[in-house]
mmCIF file of C-alpha atoms in Angstrom:
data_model
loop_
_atom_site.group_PDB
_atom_site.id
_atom_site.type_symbol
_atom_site.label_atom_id
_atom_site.label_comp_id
_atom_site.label_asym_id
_atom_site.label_seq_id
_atom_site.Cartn_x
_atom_site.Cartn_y
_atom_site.Cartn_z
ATOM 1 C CA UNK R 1 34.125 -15.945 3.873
ATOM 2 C CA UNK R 2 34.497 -14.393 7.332
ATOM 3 C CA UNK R 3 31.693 -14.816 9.679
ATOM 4 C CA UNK R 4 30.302 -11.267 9.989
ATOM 5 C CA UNK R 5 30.483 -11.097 6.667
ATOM 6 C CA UNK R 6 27.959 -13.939 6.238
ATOM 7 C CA UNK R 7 25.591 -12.594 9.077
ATOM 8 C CA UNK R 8 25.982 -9.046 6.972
ATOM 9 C CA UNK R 9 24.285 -10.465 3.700
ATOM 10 C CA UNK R 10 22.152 -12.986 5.971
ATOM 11 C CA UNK R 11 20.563 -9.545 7.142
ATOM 12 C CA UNK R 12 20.320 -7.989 3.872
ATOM 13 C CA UNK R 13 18.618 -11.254 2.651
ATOM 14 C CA UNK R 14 16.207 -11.067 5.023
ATOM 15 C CA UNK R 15 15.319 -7.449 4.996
ATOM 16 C CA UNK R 16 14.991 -7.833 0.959
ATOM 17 C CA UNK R 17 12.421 -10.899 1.458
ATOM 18 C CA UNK R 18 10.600 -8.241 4.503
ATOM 19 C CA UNK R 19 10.495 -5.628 1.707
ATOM 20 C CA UNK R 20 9.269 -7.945 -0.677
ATOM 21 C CA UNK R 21 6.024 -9.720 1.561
ATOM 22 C CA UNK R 22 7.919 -12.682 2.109
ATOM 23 C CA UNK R 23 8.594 -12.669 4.970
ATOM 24 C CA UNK R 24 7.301 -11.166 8.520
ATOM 25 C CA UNK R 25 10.645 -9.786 10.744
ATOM 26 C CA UNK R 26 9.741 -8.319 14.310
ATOM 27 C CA UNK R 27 9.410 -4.735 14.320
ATOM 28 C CA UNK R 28 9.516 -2.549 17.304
ATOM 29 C CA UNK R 29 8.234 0.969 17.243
ATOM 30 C CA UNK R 30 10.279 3.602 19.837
ATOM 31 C CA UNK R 31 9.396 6.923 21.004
ATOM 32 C CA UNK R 32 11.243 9.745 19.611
ATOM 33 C CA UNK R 33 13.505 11.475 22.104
ATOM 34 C CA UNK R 34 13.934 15.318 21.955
ATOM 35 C CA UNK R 35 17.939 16.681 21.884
ATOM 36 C CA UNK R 36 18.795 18.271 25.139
ATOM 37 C CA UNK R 37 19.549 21.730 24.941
ATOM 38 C CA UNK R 38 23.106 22.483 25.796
ATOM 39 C CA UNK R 39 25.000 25.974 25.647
ATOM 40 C CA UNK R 40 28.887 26.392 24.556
ATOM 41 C CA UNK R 41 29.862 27.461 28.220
ATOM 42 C CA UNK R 42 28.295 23.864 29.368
ATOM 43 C CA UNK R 43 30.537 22.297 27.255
ATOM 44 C CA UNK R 44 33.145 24.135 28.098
ATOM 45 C CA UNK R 45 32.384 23.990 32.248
#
């Protein structure tokens, strides 16, 4: 099998195990940014 394709169900292993207690995986919590407000002519300009 191809590499990323290993490191694709690696992850999915690992989150299953986080979901199921098993395991502890780092977390990191990030502010939520507000969209900017933008008009058509902006674009446009």
């Amino acid at each position: 099998m191809s590499k990323l394709f290993d490191e694709l169900i690696e992850g999915l292993n690992a989150y299953k195990d986080f979901t199921q207690g098993k395991i502890t995986l780092r977390v990191e919590t990030r502010e939520r940014i507000e969209p900017a407000s933008i008009t058509a002519e902006e674009v446009k300009a």
